[in-house]
Coordinates of C-alpha atoms in Angstrom, one line a residue:
M742 CA 55.9 -0.3 -27.6
I743 CA 55.0 -3.9 -25.4
P744 CA 53.0 -3.8 -22.7
R745 CA 52.1 -7.1 -21.4
V746 CA 49.7 -8.2 -18.4
H747 CA 52.5 -10.1 -16.4
K748 CA 50.3 -13.7 -14.7
R749 CA 49.1 -12.6 -10.8
G750 CA 51.0 -12.9 -7.6
Q751 CA 50.7 -12.5 -3.7
R752 CA 54.1 -10.8 -3.2
T753 CA 54.0 -7.2 -3.0
I754 CA 57.5 -7.0 -1.7
G755 CA 58.8 -10.6 -3.2
L756 CA 58.7 -8.2 -6.8
L757 CA 59.5 -5.0 -5.5
H758 CA 62.6 -6.7 -4.5
Y759 CA 63.2 -8.1 -8.3
L760 CA 62.1 -3.8 -9.7
Y761 CA 64.9 -2.2 -7.5
G762 CA 67.3 -5.2 -7.5
P763 CA 70.3 -5.8 -9.6
G764 CA 67.7 -8.3 -12.3
T765 CA 68.9 -11.9 -12.8
C766 CA 68.9 -12.2 -16.6
E767 CA 69.4 -8.3 -17.5
E768 CA 71.0 -5.6 -15.5
H769 CA 68.8 -3.4 -13.3
T770 CA 70.1 0.8 -13.8
D771 CA 69.6 3.0 -11.0
P772 CA 65.7 1.9 -10.2
H773 CA 63.4 4.3 -9.4
L774 CA 60.1 5.9 -9.2
V775 CA 58.3 8.1 -12.7
A776 CA 55.3 7.9 -11.0
S777 CA 52.7 7.1 -9.0
W778 CA 49.0 6.9 -7.1
D779 CA 50.4 9.4 -5.1
D780 CA 53.5 10.7 -6.5
D781 CA 54.3 13.1 -3.6
N782 CA 53.9 11.2 -1.0
A783 CA 54.8 7.6 -1.8
P784 CA 58.7 6.5 -1.1
D785 CA 61.3 5.9 -3.3
P786 CA 63.5 3.3 -2.2
G787 CA 65.8 3.9 -5.6
R788 CA 66.6 7.3 -4.7
D789 CA 65.7 7.9 -1.0
S790 CA 68.6 6.7 1.0
S791 CA 66.2 6.7 3.8
A792 CA 63.0 5.1 2.3
T793 CA 62.8 1.2 2.0
L794 CA 61.2 -1.6 -0.4
K795 CA 59.5 -2.5 3.8
Q796 CA 57.8 1.2 4.1
L797 CA 56.8 1.0 -0.3
Q798 CA 55.1 -2.6 -0.1
Q799 CA 53.4 -1.3 3.2
L800 CA 51.6 2.0 1.2
L801 CA 50.6 -0.3 -2.1
D802 CA 49.2 -3.0 1.0
Q803 CA 47.2 -1.2 2.7
P804 CA 43.8 -1.3 0.9
V805 CA 44.3 -5.0 1.0
V806 CA 45.1 -4.9 4.8
N807 CA 42.5 -2.9 5.5
I808 CA 39.3 -5.4 4.6
A809 CA 38.8 -8.2 6.4
P810 CA 40.8 -10.6 5.6
A811 CA 38.2 -13.8 3.7
E812 CA 37.0 -10.7 1.2
R813 CA 41.6 -10.2 0.2
P814 CA 42.0 -11.2 -3.5
K815 CA 43.5 -14.8 -3.2
K816 CA 45.8 -13.4 -5.8
H817 CA 46.0 -9.0 -4.9
V818 CA 49.1 -7.9 -7.1
W819 CA 49.2 -6.6 -10.8
H820 CA 52.3 -6.8 -13.0
L821 CA 52.1 -4.5 -15.8
S822 CA 55.7 -4.0 -18.1
V823 CA 55.8 -1.8 -20.5
R824 CA 58.8 -2.4 -24.0
N825 CA 59.2 0.2 -25.7
D826 CA 61.4 -1.0 -29.4
A827 CA 65.0 -0.6 -29.9
E828 CA 64.4 1.0 -32.4
D829 CA 62.9 3.5 -30.2
R830 CA 64.5 7.3 -28.7
I831 CA 65.1 7.0 -25.3
L832 CA 62.2 8.9 -23.9
T833 CA 62.5 10.7 -20.6
G834 CA 60.9 10.1 -17.2
E835 CA 58.3 12.3 -17.3
E836 CA 57.0 10.7 -20.9
W837 CA 57.3 7.7 -19.5
G838 CA 55.7 8.2 -16.3
D839 CA 52.5 10.1 -18.4
I840 CA 52.3 6.4 -20.3
A841 CA 52.4 5.2 -16.4
R842 CA 49.1 6.8 -15.7
R843 CA 47.8 6.6 -19.1
M844 CA 48.0 2.6 -18.8
V845 CA 46.1 2.2 -15.0
A846 CA 43.8 4.7 -15.9
V847 CA 43.2 3.0 -19.0
A848 CA 43.0 -0.9 -17.2
G849 CA 40.8 -0.6 -14.6
I850 CA 43.9 0.2 -12.4
D851 CA 42.5 4.2 -11.2
D852 CA 40.2 5.8 -11.4
P853 CA 41.5 9.9 -11.5
E854 CA 37.8 11.3 -11.6
Q855 CA 37.1 9.8 -8.9
G856 CA 39.6 9.7 -6.8
A857 CA 39.6 5.9 -5.2
G858 CA 41.2 3.7 -7.7
C859 CA 44.0 0.9 -6.2
R860 CA 47.0 1.5 -5.6
W861 CA 50.3 1.7 -7.6
A862 CA 54.0 1.9 -8.6
A863 CA 55.9 2.9 -12.1
I864 CA 59.4 0.9 -11.5
R865 CA 62.0 2.4 -14.4
H866 CA 65.1 -0.1 -13.6
A867 CA 66.4 0.3 -17.8
D868 CA 66.3 2.6 -20.7
D869 CA 63.1 1.2 -22.5
H870 CA 61.0 0.0 -20.5
I871 CA 59.2 0.6 -16.6
H872 CA 57.6 -1.8 -14.6
I873 CA 54.2 -0.9 -13.1
V874 CA 52.9 -2.5 -9.8
A875 CA 49.6 -2.4 -8.1
T876 CA 48.0 -4.5 -5.9
L877 CA 43.9 -4.8 -6.3
V878 CA 41.9 -3.4 -4.2
R879 CA 40.7 0.0 -4.0
E880 CA 41.0 2.2 -1.8
D881 CA 36.6 2.4 -0.8
G882 CA 37.3 -1.4 -0.2
R883 CA 36.4 -2.8 -3.9
R884 CA 37.4 -4.7 -6.6
P885 CA 38.6 -2.7 -10.1
R886 CA 37.3 -3.7 -13.2
L887 CA 40.8 -5.2 -14.8
N888 CA 37.9 -6.9 -18.0
N889 CA 39.9 -7.1 -20.9
D890 CA 42.5 -5.0 -19.5
A891 CA 45.3 -6.6 -21.5
A892 CA 43.0 -5.3 -24.6
R893 CA 43.2 -1.9 -23.2
V894 CA 47.2 -0.8 -23.1
Q895 CA 47.4 -2.4 -26.4
A896 CA 44.7 -0.2 -28.1
Q897 CA 46.0 2.7 -25.5
A898 CA 50.0 1.6 -26.4
R899 CA 48.9 2.0 -30.5
S900 CA 47.9 5.8 -29.2
L901 CA 50.8 6.4 -27.5
E902 CA 53.0 5.0 -29.9
V903 CA 51.8 8.0 -32.5
E904 CA 52.1 10.6 -30.0
L905 CA 54.9 10.1 -29.2
G906 CA 56.1 8.8 -32.6
L907 CA 57.2 5.6 -31.7
R908 CA 58.1 2.7 -33.9
C909 CA 54.0 1.8 -35.2
L910 CA 53.1 -1.7 -34.3
N911 CA 50.0 -3.3 -35.8
R912 CA 47.0 -4.1 -34.0
G913 CA 46.4 -7.4 -32.9
D914 CA 42.9 -8.6 -32.4
G915 CA 43.5 -12.2 -30.5
T916 CA 43.7 -14.7 -32.9
A917 CA 47.9 -14.9 -31.7
A918 CA 50.0 -17.5 -30.3
K919 CA 50.2 -17.8 -27.3
R920 CA 53.8 -16.0 -25.9
P921 CA 56.5 -16.9 -24.9
T922 CA 56.5 -15.6 -20.5
S923 CA 59.3 -14.0 -19.3
A924 CA 60.6 -17.0 -17.6
E925 CA 60.8 -19.2 -20.8
H926 CA 62.7 -16.8 -23.2
H927 CA 65.4 -17.3 -19.4
K928 CA 65.0 -20.6 -18.8
A929 CA 65.9 -21.7 -22.5
K930 CA 69.2 -18.7 -22.3
R931 CA 70.3 -20.9 -18.9
Q932 CA 70.4 -24.0 -21.8
G933 CA 71.8 -22.7 -24.6
K934 CA 68.6 -23.0 -26.5
A935 CA 66.8 -20.3 -29.1
R936 CA 64.1 -21.3 -28.8
T937 CA 61.4 -21.5 -26.4
S938 CA 60.2 -25.4 -25.6
R939 CA 56.6 -23.7 -27.1
E940 CA 57.3 -22.6 -29.4
E941 CA 58.9 -26.1 -30.6
L942 CA 56.3 -27.5 -29.7
R943 CA 54.5 -25.0 -31.8
E944 CA 56.3 -26.1 -34.7
T945 CA 56.7 -29.8 -34.2
V946 CA 52.3 -30.0 -33.6
R947 CA 52.0 -28.0 -36.8
R948 CA 54.0 -29.9 -38.6
A949 CA 51.8 -33.4 -37.8
V950 CA 48.2 -31.1 -38.6
A951 CA 49.6 -30.5 -42.3
G952 CA 48.0 -32.9 -44.8
A953 CA 46.8 -35.2 -42.0
T954 CA 43.8 -36.3 -42.3
S955 CA 42.5 -38.8 -39.6
E956 CA 43.3 -38.4 -35.3
G957 CA 45.2 -41.6 -35.7
E958 CA 47.3 -40.2 -38.4
F959 CA 48.2 -37.0 -36.4
F960 CA 48.9 -38.2 -33.2
D961 CA 51.9 -41.1 -34.5
R962 CA 53.4 -37.4 -36.5
L963 CA 53.5 -36.2 -33.4
A964 CA 54.8 -39.4 -31.6
A965 CA 57.4 -40.7 -34.3
S966 CA 58.5 -36.6 -33.5
G967 CA 59.3 -38.1 -30.0
L968 CA 57.2 -36.1 -28.4
L969 CA 55.9 -37.0 -25.0
I970 CA 51.7 -37.1 -25.3
R971 CA 48.7 -37.1 -23.1
T972 CA 45.1 -37.6 -23.4
R973 CA 42.4 -36.5 -21.4
V974 CA 39.3 -39.2 -22.6
A975 CA 35.9 -39.2 -20.9
P976 CA 34.0 -41.9 -19.2
S977 CA 32.6 -42.5 -22.9
G978 CA 36.3 -42.7 -24.2
D979 CA 35.5 -40.1 -26.2
L980 CA 39.1 -38.3 -26.7
L981 CA 38.7 -34.7 -25.5
G982 CA 42.3 -32.7 -25.8
Y983 CA 45.5 -33.7 -25.5
T984 CA 48.5 -32.1 -24.0
V985 CA 52.4 -32.8 -25.5
A986 CA 55.8 -32.1 -23.4
L987 CA 59.7 -31.9 -25.2
P988 CA 61.3 -34.7 -22.6
G989 CA 64.2 -33.4 -21.5
D990 CA 61.5 -30.2 -20.4
R991 CA 60.9 -31.0 -16.5
N992 CA 59.5 -28.7 -13.8
G993 CA 61.4 -28.6 -9.9
K994 CA 60.3 -31.8 -9.9
G995 CA 61.7 -33.4 -12.1
E996 CA 58.1 -34.3 -14.1
P997 CA 57.6 -33.0 -17.2
I998 CA 55.7 -29.4 -18.4
W999 CA 52.9 -30.0 -20.5
F1000 CA 51.5 -27.9 -22.6
P1001 CA 47.3 -28.1 -24.6
G1002 CA 47.1 -27.4 -28.1
A1003 CA 45.1 -24.9 -27.4
K1004 CA 47.9 -22.7 -25.7
L1005 CA 50.7 -23.4 -28.0
A1006 CA 47.9 -21.8 -30.7
P1007 CA 44.1 -21.2 -31.5
D1008 CA 44.0 -23.5 -34.4
L1009 CA 46.2 -25.9 -32.5
S1010 CA 43.4 -27.6 -29.4
L1011 CA 42.1 -30.9 -30.6
P1012 CA 38.5 -29.1 -32.0
R1013 CA 40.3 -27.1 -34.4
I1014 CA 41.8 -30.0 -35.7
R1015 CA 39.6 -32.1 -36.2
E1016 CA 38.2 -29.4 -38.6
R1017 CA 41.1 -29.6 -41.0
L1018 CA 40.7 -33.7 -41.0
S1019 CA 36.9 -34.5 -41.4
S1020 CA 37.1 -31.6 -44.5
D1021 CA 38.9 -34.4 -46.2
V1022 CA 37.5 -37.6 -45.2
E1023 CA 35.4 -38.2 -48.7
D1024 CA 38.5 -37.1 -50.6
V1025 CA 40.8 -38.8 -49.6
A1026 CA 41.1 -41.1 -51.4
L1027 CA 42.0 -39.2 -54.1
S1028 CA 45.1 -37.8 -53.5
P1029 CA 48.1 -38.7 -55.7
S1030 CA 49.4 -40.2 -52.3
E1031 CA 46.3 -42.4 -51.5
S1032 CA 48.4 -45.8 -51.3
T1033 CA 50.3 -43.7 -48.2
S1034 CA 47.0 -43.3 -46.3
T1035 CA 46.4 -47.3 -45.7
S1036 CA 50.6 -48.9 -45.3
G1037 CA 52.3 -45.7 -45.2
R1038 CA 54.5 -46.3 -47.3
A1039 CA 56.9 -43.7 -47.6
G1040 CA 57.6 -44.1 -51.3
A1041 CA 54.4 -44.5 -53.0
I1042 CA 55.4 -40.5 -54.5
T1043 CA 58.4 -38.7 -55.2
P1044 CA 59.1 -36.0 -53.5
A1045 CA 59.9 -34.0 -57.0
A1046 CA 56.0 -35.2 -58.5
A1047 CA 54.8 -34.0 -54.4
R1048 CA 56.4 -30.9 -55.3
R1049 CA 54.7 -30.6 -59.0
H1050 CA 51.2 -31.6 -57.0
A1051 CA 52.2 -29.0 -54.7
A1052 CA 53.0 -26.4 -57.2
A1053 CA 49.3 -27.1 -59.6
A1054 CA 47.6 -27.0 -56.2
A1055 CA 49.1 -23.4 -55.3
W1056 CA 48.4 -22.0 -58.1
D1057 CA 44.6 -23.5 -58.5
A1058 CA 44.0 -21.2 -55.4
L1059 CA 45.3 -18.3 -56.2
P1060 CA 42.0 -17.4 -57.8
H1061 CA 39.8 -18.0 -54.5
L1062 CA 42.1 -14.6 -52.9
D1063 CA 40.6 -12.8 -55.4
E1064 CA 38.2 -10.0 -53.5
E1065 CA 35.0 -11.2 -54.7
S1066 CA 36.5 -14.9 -53.5
D1067 CA 34.2 -16.5 -50.2
E1068 CA 35.8 -15.7 -47.1
G1069 CA 36.0 -19.4 -45.5
T1070 CA 37.1 -19.8 -48.3
A1071 CA 40.1 -17.5 -49.2
A1072 CA 40.8 -18.1 -44.8
A1073 CA 41.5 -22.2 -46.0
Q1074 CA 43.0 -21.6 -48.6
I1075 CA 45.7 -19.5 -46.5
A1076 CA 46.0 -22.1 -43.2
A1077 CA 46.2 -24.9 -46.4
A1078 CA 48.7 -23.1 -47.3
G1079 CA 50.3 -22.9 -44.1
E1080 CA 50.7 -26.6 -43.9
V1081 CA 52.3 -27.0 -47.1
L1082 CA 55.1 -24.5 -46.2
D1083 CA 55.4 -26.4 -43.1
A1084 CA 55.6 -29.4 -45.2
L1085 CA 58.2 -28.1 -47.1
A1086 CA 60.4 -27.3 -44.2
E1087 CA 60.4 -30.7 -43.1
T1088 CA 61.6 -32.9 -46.1
S1089 CA 63.2 -29.3 -47.7
A1090 CA 67.2 -29.8 -48.3
A1091 CA 70.0 -28.3 -46.5
V1092 CA 70.2 -25.2 -48.7
T1093 CA 66.7 -24.1 -48.6
R1094 CA 66.1 -25.1 -45.0
Q1095 CA 67.2 -22.5 -42.5
Q1096 CA 64.8 -19.9 -45.7
L1097 CA 61.5 -22.1 -45.8
R1098 CA 61.5 -23.0 -41.8
D1099 CA 61.4 -19.6 -41.6
A1100 CA 58.8 -18.7 -44.1
A1101 CA 56.7 -21.0 -42.2
M1102 CA 56.7 -19.8 -39.0
A1103 CA 56.2 -15.6 -40.0
F1104 CA 53.4 -17.4 -41.5
E1105 CA 51.8 -19.8 -39.5
R1106 CA 50.6 -16.1 -37.7
A1107 CA 49.4 -15.5 -41.4
S1108 CA 46.7 -18.1 -41.8
R1109 CA 44.6 -17.4 -38.5
S1110 CA 42.5 -14.9 -38.7
H1111 CA 38.9 -13.9 -37.2
V1112 CA 37.4 -15.5 -40.5
R1113 CA 37.3 -19.4 -39.9
A1114 CA 37.6 -21.4 -42.8
Q1115 CA 35.6 -24.1 -44.7
H1116 CA 38.7 -26.1 -44.5
H1117 CA 36.9 -28.1 -46.9
Q1118 CA 37.5 -25.5 -50.0
A1119 CA 41.5 -26.3 -49.9
R1120 CA 41.2 -29.9 -49.4
A1121 CA 43.4 -29.9 -53.1
V1122 CA 46.2 -28.0 -51.1
R1123 CA 46.4 -30.6 -48.1
N1124 CA 46.2 -32.7 -50.1
A1125 CA 49.4 -31.7 -51.6
A1126 CA 50.8 -31.4 -48.2
R1127 CA 50.5 -35.0 -47.0
D1128 CA 52.2 -35.9 -50.8
L1129 CA 55.4 -33.3 -49.9
I1130 CA 55.0 -35.6 -46.7
Y1131 CA 55.1 -38.5 -47.6
G1132 CA 56.9 -38.0 -50.7
G1133 CA 59.9 -38.3 -48.4
P1134 CA 63.1 -35.5 -47.5
A1135 CA 64.4 -33.7 -51.3
L1136 CA 67.8 -33.7 -51.7
G1137 CA 68.0 -30.8 -53.4
R1138 CA 69.8 -31.1 -56.8
G1139 CA 68.6 -32.7 -59.9
E1140 CA 64.5 -32.8 -60.7
D1141 CA 64.1 -32.7 -56.6
G1142 CA 65.9 -29.1 -56.6
A1143 CA 64.5 -27.7 -59.5
T1144 CA 60.4 -29.0 -58.8
T1145 CA 61.6 -27.7 -55.7
A1146 CA 62.6 -23.5 -57.1
M1147 CA 59.3 -24.1 -59.6
V1148 CA 57.3 -25.0 -56.1
I1149 CA 58.8 -22.0 -54.2
D1150 CA 57.9 -19.3 -57.3
T1151 CA 53.9 -20.0 -56.7
M1152 CA 54.1 -20.0 -53.3
I1153 CA 55.2 -17.0 -53.4
F1154 CA 52.4 -15.0 -55.1
L1155 CA 50.1 -17.4 -53.4
V1156 CA 51.7 -15.4 -49.2
I1157 CA 51.4 -12.2 -52.0
A1158 CA 48.1 -12.6 -52.7
A1159 CA 47.2 -13.6 -48.3
A1160 CA 48.8 -10.0 -47.4
R1161 CA 47.1 -8.6 -50.4
W1162 CA 43.9 -10.3 -48.7
H1163 CA 44.5 -9.1 -45.6
T1164 CA 45.0 -6.1 -46.4
E1165 CA 42.1 -6.0 -47.1
R1166 CA 40.6 -6.9 -44.8
Q1167 CA 42.1 -4.5 -42.4
H1168 CA 43.9 -7.8 -40.6
A1169 CA 46.7 -5.8 -40.3
Q1170 CA 49.8 -8.6 -38.0
Q1171 CA 48.2 -11.4 -41.3
A1172 CA 49.1 -9.2 -43.8
A1173 CA 52.9 -7.8 -42.3
A1174 CA 53.2 -11.4 -41.4
A1175 CA 52.8 -12.7 -44.5
A1176 CA 54.8 -10.9 -46.1
Q1177 CA 57.1 -11.9 -44.6
T1178 CA 57.4 -15.1 -45.1
A1179 CA 57.5 -13.6 -48.8
E1180 CA 61.0 -12.4 -48.1
H1181 CA 61.6 -16.1 -46.0
L1182 CA 60.9 -17.3 -49.8
R1183 CA 62.6 -15.0 -52.2
A1184 CA 65.5 -16.0 -50.2
A1185 CA 64.4 -19.6 -50.1
Y1186 CA 63.9 -18.8 -54.3
R1187 CA 67.0 -17.9 -54.5
A1188 CA 69.0 -20.5 -53.0
A1189 CA 66.7 -23.8 -54.5
S1190 CA 67.1 -21.7 -59.2
A1191 CA 70.6 -21.1 -58.8
T1192 CA 71.7 -24.4 -60.0
P1193 CA 68.4 -25.5 -62.5
I1194 CA 68.1 -21.2 -63.6
T1195 CA 72.7 -21.5 -64.3
A1196 CA 72.3 -24.6 -66.4
L1197 CA 68.7 -23.2 -68.0
R1198 CA 70.2 -20.3 -69.3
N1199 CA 73.8 -21.7 -70.1
H1200 CA 71.8 -23.9 -72.5
G1201 CA 70.4 -20.9 -74.0
R1202 CA 73.6 -19.0 -74.8
R1203 CA 74.0 -22.6 -76.7
M1204 CA 71.2 -22.2 -79.0
P1205 CA 72.0 -20.8 -82.3
R1206 CA 71.4 -16.9 -82.2
T1207 CA 68.6 -17.3 -85.7
T1208 CA 67.1 -19.3 -82.9
L1209 CA 67.1 -17.1 -80.1
A1210 CA 65.6 -14.8 -82.2
R1211 CA 63.0 -16.3 -83.2
Y1212 CA 62.1 -16.1 -79.8
A1213 CA 61.8 -13.2 -79.4
T1214 CA 60.1 -12.4 -82.6
T1215 CA 57.5 -15.2 -80.5
V1216 CA 58.2 -13.3 -77.1
R1217 CA 57.4 -9.7 -79.1
H1218 CA 53.9 -10.5 -80.2
A1219 CA 52.8 -13.1 -77.5
L1220 CA 54.0 -9.9 -74.8
P1221 CA 54.1 -7.0 -76.4
E1222 CA 53.9 -5.0 -73.5
L1223 CA 56.8 -7.4 -71.4
A1224 CA 58.8 -7.7 -74.5
E1225 CA 62.3 -5.8 -73.6
G1226 CA 61.4 -5.7 -70.6
L1227 CA 62.4 -9.7 -71.0
L1228 CA 64.1 -10.1 -73.4
A1229 CA 66.8 -7.3 -71.5
E1230 CA 66.6 -9.3 -68.2
R1231 CA 69.3 -11.6 -67.3
G1232 CA 67.3 -14.9 -67.0
W1233 CA 65.7 -14.5 -70.4
P1234 CA 68.2 -17.8 -73.2
A1235 CA 67.0 -19.7 -69.3
L1236 CA 62.7 -18.7 -71.0
A1237 CA 64.7 -19.5 -74.4
A1238 CA 65.6 -22.7 -73.6
T1239 CA 62.3 -23.7 -71.9
L1240 CA 60.6 -22.7 -75.0
A1241 CA 62.7 -24.4 -77.2
D1242 CA 61.3 -27.9 -75.0
T1243 CA 57.9 -26.5 -75.1
E1244 CA 58.4 -26.9 -79.3
A1245 CA 60.2 -30.5 -79.1
Y1246 CA 57.7 -31.3 -77.0
G1247 CA 54.6 -30.8 -80.0
G1248 CA 53.2 -27.3 -77.4
D1249 CA 52.2 -23.8 -78.8
V1250 CA 54.8 -22.1 -77.4
A1251 CA 52.6 -18.4 -78.2
A1252 CA 49.8 -19.9 -76.9
L1253 CA 51.5 -21.6 -73.3
L1254 CA 53.6 -17.2 -73.2
N1255 CA 50.2 -15.5 -73.5
R1256 CA 48.8 -17.9 -70.3
A1257 CA 51.7 -18.1 -68.4
A1258 CA 51.9 -14.3 -68.5
R1259 CA 48.1 -13.2 -67.7
R1260 CA 46.6 -15.9 -65.3
R1261 CA 47.9 -13.7 -62.6
E1262 CA 50.0 -10.4 -61.9
L1263 CA 53.4 -10.1 -62.6
E1264 CA 54.5 -7.1 -60.8
S1265 CA 55.2 -8.4 -57.2
A1266 CA 58.0 -10.8 -59.6
E1267 CA 62.1 -9.9 -58.9
S1268 CA 62.3 -11.6 -62.0
V1269 CA 59.4 -12.3 -64.7
S1270 CA 62.1 -14.2 -66.7
D1271 CA 62.7 -16.6 -63.7
V1272 CA 58.5 -17.1 -62.6
L1273 CA 57.9 -18.1 -66.4
V1274 CA 60.2 -20.6 -67.0
W1275 CA 58.9 -21.7 -64.2
R1276 CA 54.9 -21.9 -65.1
I1277 CA 55.7 -22.7 -68.0
R1278 CA 57.6 -25.7 -67.3
R1279 CA 54.5 -26.6 -65.0
L1280 CA 51.7 -25.7 -67.0
A1281 CA 53.5 -28.1 -69.8
D1282 CA 54.4 -30.5 -68.1
L1283 CA 58.6 -30.9 -69.0
P1284 CA 61.3 -31.4 -67.2
V1285 CA 62.5 -29.5 -65.2
A1286 CA 66.7 -30.7 -64.1
A1287 CA 67.8 -32.4 -67.6
P1288 CA 69.3 -29.7 -70.1
S1289 CA 66.7 -29.4 -73.0
Q1290 CA 67.2 -31.7 -76.3
P1291 CA 69.3 -29.7 -78.6
V1292 CA 66.6 -27.6 -81.3
F1293 CA 68.1 -27.1 -84.0
D1294 CA 67.3 -23.9 -85.9
R1295 CA 64.7 -24.0 -89.6
E1296 CA 67.0 -21.6 -90.8
T1297 CA 70.0 -23.7 -91.1
P1298 CA 70.7 -26.5 -93.6
S1299 CA 70.6 -29.1 -90.7
A1300 CA 66.8 -28.1 -89.7
G1301 CA 65.5 -30.8 -91.6
R1302 CA 63.6 -32.5 -89.0
P1303 CA 61.8 -31.4 -85.7
A1304 CA 64.5 -32.2 -82.3
E1305 CA 63.1 -35.5 -81.1
R1306 CA 61.0 -35.9 -78.1
P1307 CA 63.3 -36.8 -74.6
P1308 CA 62.2 -40.5 -74.0
H1309 CA 61.1 -40.1 -70.2
R1310 CA 58.4 -37.7 -69.2
A1311 CA 58.3 -36.3 -65.6
P1312 CA 55.0 -37.6 -63.9
R1313 CA 52.3 -35.5 -64.3
G1314 CA 50.4 -34.0 -60.9
P1315 CA 46.5 -33.5 -60.3
G1316 CA 45.9 -29.6 -61.7
A1317 CA 49.6 -29.2 -64.5
S1318 CA 47.2 -28.4 -67.1
G1319 CA 46.6 -24.9 -64.8

């Protein structure tokens, strides 16, 4: 159940005409009263042919007219809509009437005990929702107290969902981004757009923030994205704020429709963005993309190397989301993870673009809570986001595609850890958003990993049976509790090929297996063998795109020498040691 307090208005009759009319974006069916301040005498123009909208308007406005004009509120019309989920059962008129009475009582519109509330009427013109219109002068001439009316009706909705057996939505905490208005949705629909201007701007500004290290870099990215930008400057010359607009989004006068950053999302205000930027000043030189920070040249770090760096940074961030970790540090890691997802979405190949974009949009809600992030604790992850941006778009094949699968695999675990962290603190909306993000990332992983994992599996299947048996014995000794499940998985040949590569590089196969399996949980993995493939290849800094070099079975006559070391290794990123 979603209650929404709309902007206050000046014309009661205008709102009534809409509520009892045919509708503009959805058909209004059988408009009628389900409850009012006076259920016995309030006229219902929908079902009483002798009643008129004017009569209902005059009765609603009577307390306003009774006071002196100077004392009347400039906007005296209060409007609340209450909508059920599409999966909910259809409520009866009596149930909607009871909902309306409880909503106006908890909001402060009506006071049944004192009998001196405001006049109001609840109109139903569809199966799934009602509208409540009220005038903001009480019967005794005083104004109602409506402080936090939106929060109070939301709390009432959560109670009603339980009582009426409806879908239970998560309780909000005031940190969500402002939803697009009905007018914005209708405008987008008229223009044939899938999203509103507010939503497009929010995504664009988030991407401009991802990994930025200075205000200049942030505003340069905004300009490069094609947005219109307007800044607010103090007499001293200090920048106080900014607003953005889409070039084609105009009002009736042909003027751009501007949105301040704070109206897009709480963490996109200039002061909140500055908190992130100031945390990076000391560490800019430590990023592998140092040269891009001074020259602005893309290509100083390759897309594949940037993805390796991001996977390593995400892995190192995981321990900060454990239960005993500092909350400010954990919140910073979660916020920075959102920047990595935004950067991945911006630089992704076509095969994963939509899934990563959906993941970044979903995680936006999970990246904010009332826990204030200590952004300086997440410099490594923010630097990883910056490297992704300056590394540029991945082609989606070869080393690029395989390292994309590697970083997505690691991000899934980071997002799941964020969901658990939020759940432990009863951040219901954030936990749900993180869980949804994990599903989008799993879809992106399946798309990104299909080619490299298939290549590794094919190579593993071509290995001698005695070699496979030897690696199976190694797995049984190193991971006795996981071994049988691993050996039965479809991905076992890919893991065997990875163990062969590890051995070819001179790595300790058993030690890496143990290290990869025991550092973080594996219960949430769809394929444990796939997870171990990417963990081992990252920890050992193995190439991930080219087929492995032939590995000779030590038990065969041809095994007189070890496999040759591949001539070129992938660039070693920060944190590759695990």
